Amino acid sequence: MSSEPEALVSKIQVFEPHKASLPAMGPYIREFWRRRRFAFELARFTDKAEHLNSPLGSVWLVLNPLLLALIYFMLVTIIGGRGSAGSSRFDVLAHILVGLFTWYFAQNCMTFGGASVTAGGKLILNQAFPRALLPLSSLIGAFQKFMPTLPVYLIIYLVGGALDSKSRLPGLNWHLLWVPVMVALVAISGFGLALLFATMNVYFRDTSKLMTYGARMWLYLSPVLWMPDMIHGWHRILIWANPLGPILAITNTVWIKGENPSWTLWLGATGWAFGLLFIGGYFFVSRERDFAVRI
Amino acid sequence: MTLRYASNAEMPEGLAVRIEELSLRYKINVESKMTLKNAIMRAGRGEKRRVRTIEAVKNLSLDIPHGTVMGVVGANGAGKSTLMRAIAGILPPTEGRIIVNGKVSTLLALGVGFNGTLSGRDNIILGGLAAGLEREELEERFDDIASFADLPNGFIDMPMRTYSAGMYGRLAFSVAVNMTPDILLIDEALSTGDAAFKEKSFEKMRQLCLEARTIIIVSHALGTLNELCDKALWMHQGNALAFGDATKVTEKYLEFLNVGKVPSALEDF
């Protein structure tokens, strides 16, 4: 990028009325990209501020889903009883664990993203910048919280699989090369959700409160506590109608079954990810000029 | 953000800001809380949302040349702050348009320090990055900002919630003026500093004027405005009542207030 047009860009600005439509997207995305550093620093500083309050901060990030997974595991094996006979108990735990880690990445995007705009009140009132940087920073924060869980999971997955003789986990295999693509799809979905809930939260301040229940319900409807293969026929709509359904099914296929996910699953996951991004993006960007009066 | 980079916007050479028939209206919620629960209950009762439309600025046209120091006066609720936010591009116009030529730096009701748990240093960096500055640029300017703000020992690395109002104001002002803005918007922020800092602020602003930068100040301190500004705008309930020579406008404003030149109105803050 040459510096000259950029200098011109920041030189003359025209502010004009708008209806509930998008601003010129070219300049918007350029400005968004130019100031991406802000989103990274905001995520870093927010993280820092949180850690000031809790010395065990980063440990909890891994410990929390781990403990939850144990609780869910006990629930599932007690309720399921012999229903899950045949498959190793550890495989069930491994499935719940990877599902929860993935789920929490998406849920953190929703929770942090949902609060990002309302929490940035003063900044929004006093500074003009592409507001989508705030949910972006939530995505970055959620991603940074998600990353340490991957190696932890990998260790549990490999060690447990080796120790449990009944385990049918595939262990290290080539299909795991899909993991970066899977993470990218969750991240895109998460950004879409963050944009969506951030906007909702500006208009309805109790969104974040409702979201706690909504998210829990959503988790139970997702193939995290149950295997995607457990449902058949029209019940499988639970997977397809769920924005995170296909990607969680892919997660199960790759990690637990060690197979190549079907192209229909990929199509579903990609479709939902970009669908969420576009819907959330449109919703957010078309209304963000309204935020300053509503904060 | 309503940036539309105008290749078609016509802007005379010497102008910093051109405001064309600008009107700003917004709706405020009269209800206690905007929640989904309330919205649903209201819909159930068949009620409409109770809102009040505020006409903050009505049909204002104004040209501000480069190098002008313009004061904005008016009673509370005159639309001064809204106008400033519109010039900064934070609030989109309802009608008309604003053309701004140059980099705007805002000191609107203390912009930095939006996160009280972070230190002053972190807040400066975040605010600067949001304003579109580069990280390296900020690091370079950091010393200038810190030394200008001249906070008591070690406060720059303390959480901003521990700051006094004065320290807060000093830092905010220091950030705003050290961003080398072409256009500096100051909204009621001079009032927090002590006498020494105030003098330093004036000095800095005079220097910015000499560099042909444009400054717009909202203040109730008419004495300060007379001293600093060459032009002034008097707003009342969204209308521009007078624009012109600073001393004349403030005089008219004082007359309107019907207080005459009593010391209390001229005395700073």
PDB file of C-alpha atoms in Angstrom, chain A residues 88-91 93-94 152-169:
ATOM      1  CA  SER A  88     -14.825 -46.896  26.021  1.00  0.00           C
ATOM      2  CA  ARG A  89     -15.692 -44.457  28.746  1.00  0.00           C
ATOM      3  CA  PHE A  90     -12.572 -42.506  28.050  1.00  0.00           C
ATOM      4  CA  ASP A  91     -13.673 -41.989  24.451  1.00  0.00           C
ATOM      5  CA  LEU A  93     -14.816 -38.119  27.968  1.00  0.00           C
ATOM      6  CA  ALA A  94     -12.500 -37.227  25.075  1.00  0.00           C
ATOM      7  CA  VAL A 152      -3.737 -29.618  27.064  1.00  0.00           C
ATOM      8  CA  TYR A 153      -6.366 -31.558  25.184  1.00  0.00           C
ATOM      9  CA  LEU A 154      -3.787 -33.202  22.954  1.00  0.00           C
ATOM     10  CA  ILE A 155      -1.908 -34.529  25.979  1.00  0.00           C
ATOM     11  CA  ILE A 156      -5.044 -35.897  27.650  1.00  0.00           C
ATOM     12  CA  TYR A 157      -6.159 -37.364  24.335  1.00  0.00           C
ATOM     13  CA  LEU A 158      -2.897 -39.167  23.654  1.00  0.00           C
ATOM     14  CA  VAL A 159      -2.118 -40.315  27.177  1.00  0.00           C
ATOM     15  CA  GLY A 160      -5.665 -41.420  27.962  1.00  0.00           C
ATOM     16  CA  GLY A 161      -6.019 -43.178  24.631  1.00  0.00           C
ATOM     17  CA  ALA A 162      -2.823 -45.112  25.279  1.00  0.00           C
ATOM     18  CA  LEU A 163      -3.741 -46.042  28.860  1.00  0.00           C
ATOM     19  CA  ASP A 164      -7.290 -47.182  28.217  1.00  0.00           C
ATOM     20  CA  SER A 165      -7.138 -50.544  26.468  1.00  0.00           C
ATOM     21  CA  LYS A 166     -10.760 -50.341  25.334  1.00  0.00           C
ATOM     22  CA  SER A 167     -10.249 -46.906  23.766  1.00  0.00           C
ATOM     23  CA  ARG A 168     -10.785 -46.735  20.039  1.00  0.00           C
ATOM     24  CA  LEU A 169      -9.419 -43.246  19.651  1.00  0.00           C
TER      25      LEU A 169
END
